[in-house]
């Protein structure tokens, strides 16, 4: 039998940890190998237990989930982090994605969505709904004054078509919508994105969208990106 995906759950609330464990444990596709109550413990247990995926609350004491994610991305690159937050609109989510998280789910996501997200990040793919990603980043990412362009842009390596794919991605379009907008095949879009990630030196879609806002390729229009509308 194929071994289950090894999952570590990190959350400072015991009831949340137990609930997530009860959701995942009956499914033979998963093996819950441990639980951590703060980011420091999550890092220590990850080093000892070597989980495939850490389901990480991004707001925890001692060491928050963002710092823990950054440490895991640096020292255990094979361990994927799926960030959890109470709020859909949370600046910590963007920080976690920038730090190396492979995806994000709100804590009120369904058990089915949780299982699907863990499977997806285990394969190395990003899990953030494109429209939610754009809302998050437009709310919390701004172009720093005098910020240098990303490596691929500075070197003039991006082709006009790659820049257009990057721009459309940053506005929240998925691959199929980008293909329709540019009148090209889905496989061509995927090829452009693979090339784009390499030239921008980013790992996934979330980091590419963050780079688009930071570089000024796309900007927040008036009235957009107001975090005051986040769900409480």
Tab-separated table of C-alpha atoms in Angstrom:
chain	number	residue	atom	x	y	z
A	1	UNK	CA	0.000	0.000	0.000
A	2	UNK	CA	1.263	3.481	-0.864
A	3	UNK	CA	2.382	5.364	2.280
A	4	UNK	CA	0.155	8.266	3.275
A	5	UNK	CA	1.234	11.906	3.077
A	6	UNK	CA	2.987	12.658	6.371
A	7	UNK	CA	1.311	15.709	7.942
A	8	UNK	CA	2.326	17.849	10.911
A	9	UNK	CA	-0.344	20.139	12.378
A	10	UNK	CA	0.782	23.415	13.978
A	11	UNK	CA	-1.785	25.565	15.794
A	12	UNK	CA	-1.832	27.172	19.228
A	13	UNK	CA	-5.433	26.083	19.857
A	14	UNK	CA	-5.728	22.457	21.062
A	15	UNK	CA	-9.273	22.105	19.743
A	16	UNK	CA	-8.189	23.189	16.262
A	17	UNK	CA	-5.263	20.755	16.273
A	18	UNK	CA	-7.488	17.923	17.429
A	19	UNK	CA	-10.188	18.797	14.891
A	20	UNK	CA	-7.737	18.829	11.986
A	21	UNK	CA	-6.249	15.553	13.156
A	22	UNK	CA	-9.691	13.937	13.387
A	23	UNK	CA	-10.464	15.096	9.851
A	24	UNK	CA	-7.262	13.684	8.346
A	25	UNK	CA	-6.490	10.572	10.397
A	26	UNK	CA	-9.320	8.322	9.112
A	27	UNK	CA	-8.171	8.873	5.515
A	28	UNK	CA	-5.434	6.382	4.552
A	29	UNK	CA	-4.052	9.013	2.165
A	30	UNK	CA	-2.726	10.899	5.215
A	31	UNK	CA	-0.648	10.121	8.279
A	32	UNK	CA	-0.701	12.742	11.036
A	33	UNK	CA	2.795	12.401	12.493
A	34	UNK	CA	2.645	15.136	15.118
A	35	UNK	CA	1.114	18.297	16.520
A	36	UNK	CA	2.822	21.567	17.491
A	37	UNK	CA	1.458	24.415	19.610
A	38	UNK	CA	3.741	27.171	18.324
A	39	UNK	CA	6.105	27.910	15.464
A	40	UNK	CA	9.256	27.008	17.374
A	41	UNK	CA	7.862	23.583	18.197
A	42	UNK	CA	6.704	23.175	14.577
A	43	UNK	CA	10.246	23.727	13.319
A	44	UNK	CA	11.763	21.366	15.906
A	45	UNK	CA	9.232	18.610	15.234
A	46	UNK	CA	9.598	19.018	11.473
A	47	UNK	CA	13.339	18.484	11.745
A	48	UNK	CA	12.802	15.351	13.820
A	49	UNK	CA	9.745	13.869	12.100
A	50	UNK	CA	10.355	15.042	8.511
A	51	UNK	CA	6.685	15.528	7.491
A	52	UNK	CA	5.759	15.994	3.854
A	53	UNK	CA	3.339	18.834	4.669
A	54	UNK	CA	3.004	21.166	7.650
A	55	UNK	CA	-0.465	22.646	8.137
A	56	UNK	CA	0.613	25.898	9.766
A	57	UNK	CA	-1.458	28.493	11.618
A	58	UNK	CA	0.257	31.755	10.707
A	59	UNK	CA	-0.560	33.548	13.980
A	60	UNK	CA	1.033	31.664	16.882
A	61	UNK	CA	3.025	32.585	20.015
A	62	UNK	CA	6.773	32.121	20.645
A	63	UNK	CA	7.550	31.944	16.915
A	64	UNK	CA	4.772	32.893	14.513
A	65	UNK	CA	3.845	30.819	11.481
A	66	UNK	CA	5.504	33.214	9.048
A	67	UNK	CA	8.911	32.968	10.728
A	68	UNK	CA	8.487	29.199	11.116
A	69	UNK	CA	7.628	28.905	7.415
A	70	UNK	CA	10.707	30.907	6.447
A	71	UNK	CA	12.917	28.657	8.588
A	72	UNK	CA	11.414	25.477	7.123
A	73	UNK	CA	11.744	26.764	3.562
A	74	UNK	CA	15.417	27.495	4.244
A	75	UNK	CA	16.379	24.319	6.104
A	76	UNK	CA	13.837	21.682	4.962
A	77	UNK	CA	12.915	22.589	1.357
A	78	UNK	CA	11.233	19.218	0.829
A	79	UNK	CA	8.701	20.024	3.551
A	80	UNK	CA	5.725	21.947	2.127
A	81	UNK	CA	3.827	24.464	4.253
A	82	UNK	CA	0.074	25.009	3.918
A	83	UNK	CA	-0.783	28.218	5.798
A	84	UNK	CA	-4.034	28.605	7.738
A	85	UNK	CA	-5.673	31.847	8.848
A	86	UNK	CA	-8.892	32.803	10.589
A	87	UNK	CA	-9.383	35.610	8.060
A	88	UNK	CA	-9.571	35.502	4.262
A	89	UNK	CA	-7.926	38.928	4.144
A	90	UNK	CA	-4.832	38.757	6.321
A	91	UNK	CA	-1.509	40.489	5.704
A	92	UNK	CA	0.214	37.549	7.398
A	93	UNK	CA	-0.912	35.338	4.501
A	94	UNK	CA	1.085	37.396	2.010
A	95	UNK	CA	4.075	37.300	4.356
A	96	UNK	CA	3.763	33.507	4.620
A	97	UNK	CA	3.578	33.103	0.838
A	98	UNK	CA	6.605	35.353	0.450
A	99	UNK	CA	8.393	33.300	3.138
A	100	UNK	CA	7.833	30.078	1.209
A	101	UNK	CA	4.359	28.693	2.009
A	102	UNK	CA	2.951	26.666	-0.862
A	103	UNK	CA	-0.644	27.631	-0.223
A	104	UNK	CA	-3.266	29.167	2.016
A	105	UNK	CA	-6.657	28.111	3.352
A	106	UNK	CA	-9.037	29.957	5.668
A	107	UNK	CA	-9.813	27.973	8.805
A	108	UNK	CA	-13.459	27.620	7.833
A	109	UNK	CA	-12.545	25.647	4.697
A	110	UNK	CA	-14.341	22.333	4.280
A	111	UNK	CA	-12.657	19.017	5.134
A	112	UNK	CA	-12.701	18.213	1.414
A	113	UNK	CA	-10.896	21.463	0.586
A	114	UNK	CA	-8.306	20.783	3.300
A	115	UNK	CA	-7.573	17.294	1.992
A	116	UNK	CA	-7.353	18.542	-1.597
A	117	UNK	CA	-5.031	21.391	-0.602
A	118	UNK	CA	-2.653	19.062	1.245
A	119	UNK	CA	-2.510	16.748	-1.758
A	120	UNK	CA	-1.792	19.692	-4.051
A	121	UNK	CA	1.003	21.283	-2.012
A	122	UNK	CA	2.547	17.825	-1.554
A	123	UNK	CA	3.076	17.754	-5.321
A	124	UNK	CA	4.812	21.144	-5.175
A	125	UNK	CA	1.907	23.124	-6.646
A	126	UNK	CA	0.538	26.318	-5.101
A	127	UNK	CA	-2.889	26.458	-3.443
A	128	UNK	CA	-4.466	29.903	-3.464
A	129	UNK	CA	-7.574	30.757	-5.460
A	130	UNK	CA	-6.371	33.233	-8.133
A	131	UNK	CA	-8.969	35.910	-7.306
A	132	UNK	CA	-8.317	35.646	-3.560
A	133	UNK	CA	-4.578	35.828	-4.209
A	134	UNK	CA	-5.011	39.032	-6.198
A	135	UNK	CA	-7.219	40.595	-3.501
A	136	UNK	CA	-4.716	39.719	-0.789
A	137	UNK	CA	-1.696	41.004	-2.622
A	138	UNK	CA	-3.362	44.166	-3.898
A	139	UNK	CA	-4.384	44.894	-0.299
A	140	UNK	CA	-1.040	44.335	1.356
A	141	UNK	CA	1.747	44.659	-1.221
A	142	UNK	CA	2.947	48.030	-2.432
A	143	UNK	CA	5.774	49.023	-4.767
A	144	UNK	CA	8.626	50.306	-2.593
A	145	UNK	CA	10.082	53.618	-3.739
A	146	UNK	CA	13.196	53.008	-5.785
A	147	UNK	CA	12.721	49.244	-5.705
A	148	UNK	CA	14.833	47.432	-8.314
A	149	UNK	CA	12.962	45.312	-10.847
A	150	UNK	CA	13.027	41.520	-10.451
A	151	UNK	CA	16.115	39.762	-11.872
A	152	UNK	CA	14.527	38.680	-15.148
A	153	UNK	CA	13.232	42.181	-15.845
A	154	UNK	CA	16.471	43.922	-14.876
A	155	UNK	CA	18.397	41.706	-17.275
A	156	UNK	CA	15.892	42.270	-20.066
A	157	UNK	CA	15.309	38.529	-20.269
A	158	UNK	CA	11.502	38.559	-20.377
A	159	UNK	CA	9.899	38.504	-23.788
A	160	UNK	CA	6.839	40.702	-24.456
A	161	UNK	CA	4.615	37.597	-24.380
A	162	UNK	CA	6.038	36.523	-21.019
A	163	UNK	CA	5.414	39.993	-19.615
A	164	UNK	CA	1.804	39.808	-20.826
A	165	UNK	CA	1.301	36.372	-19.224
A	166	UNK	CA	2.788	37.749	-15.992
A	167	UNK	CA	0.501	40.788	-16.085
A	168	UNK	CA	-2.634	38.696	-16.701
A	169	UNK	CA	-1.629	36.247	-13.969
A	170	UNK	CA	-1.255	39.171	-11.568
A	171	UNK	CA	-4.784	40.391	-12.332
A	172	UNK	CA	-6.168	37.068	-11.095
A	173	UNK	CA	-6.650	35.081	-14.297
A	174	UNK	CA	-6.059	31.341	-14.213
A	175	UNK	CA	-4.210	29.541	-17.007
A	176	UNK	CA	-7.330	28.840	-19.039
A	177	UNK	CA	-8.427	32.482	-18.908
A	178	UNK	CA	-4.921	33.637	-19.877
A	179	UNK	CA	-5.014	31.284	-22.867
A	180	UNK	CA	-8.354	32.760	-23.976
A	181	UNK	CA	-7.212	36.350	-23.459
A	182	UNK	CA	-4.045	35.820	-25.511
A	183	UNK	CA	-5.622	33.399	-28.022
A	184	UNK	CA	-2.986	30.743	-27.379
A	185	UNK	CA	-3.106	27.140	-26.201
A	186	UNK	CA	-3.137	26.107	-22.554
A	187	UNK	CA	0.135	24.233	-23.036
A	188	UNK	CA	1.751	27.397	-24.426
A	189	UNK	CA	0.616	29.337	-21.350
A	190	UNK	CA	2.181	26.689	-19.112
A	191	UNK	CA	5.441	26.902	-21.068
A	192	UNK	CA	5.489	30.692	-20.698
A	193	UNK	CA	4.844	30.397	-16.960
A	194	UNK	CA	7.642	27.860	-16.470
A	195	UNK	CA	10.048	30.169	-18.295
A	196	UNK	CA	8.743	33.182	-16.372
A	197	UNK	CA	9.289	31.552	-12.972
A	198	UNK	CA	12.876	30.746	-13.875
A	199	UNK	CA	13.671	34.245	-15.117
A	200	UNK	CA	12.006	35.942	-12.137
A	201	UNK	CA	13.653	33.528	-9.704
A	202	UNK	CA	10.309	32.722	-8.063
A	203	UNK	CA	9.001	29.342	-7.030
A	204	UNK	CA	5.303	29.558	-7.762
A	205	UNK	CA	2.332	31.641	-8.873
A	206	UNK	CA	1.893	33.408	-5.542
A	207	UNK	CA	5.476	34.650	-5.506
A	208	UNK	CA	5.191	35.721	-9.161
A	209	UNK	CA	2.103	37.813	-8.388
A	210	UNK	CA	3.808	39.395	-5.379
A	211	UNK	CA	6.757	40.269	-7.640
A	212	UNK	CA	4.381	41.840	-10.178
A	213	UNK	CA	3.034	44.265	-7.563
A	214	UNK	CA	6.439	44.934	-6.020
A	215	UNK	CA	7.942	45.708	-9.435
A	216	UNK	CA	5.123	48.047	-10.441
A	217	UNK	CA	4.044	45.864	-13.387
A	218	UNK	CA	0.549	46.063	-11.947
A	219	UNK	CA	-0.678	48.633	-9.449
A	220	UNK	CA	-3.668	48.960	-7.167
A	221	UNK	CA	-6.442	51.044	-8.666
A	222	UNK	CA	-8.265	53.560	-6.498
A	223	UNK	CA	-10.691	51.820	-4.168
A	224	UNK	CA	-8.976	48.429	-4.487
A	225	UNK	CA	-6.938	46.658	-1.889
A	226	UNK	CA	-8.704	48.058	1.164
A	227	UNK	CA	-8.220	45.539	3.920
A	228	UNK	CA	-11.025	47.095	5.951
A	229	UNK	CA	-13.429	44.778	4.180
A	230	UNK	CA	-11.841	41.610	5.474
A	231	UNK	CA	-14.109	39.098	7.173
A	232	UNK	CA	-14.151	39.168	10.954
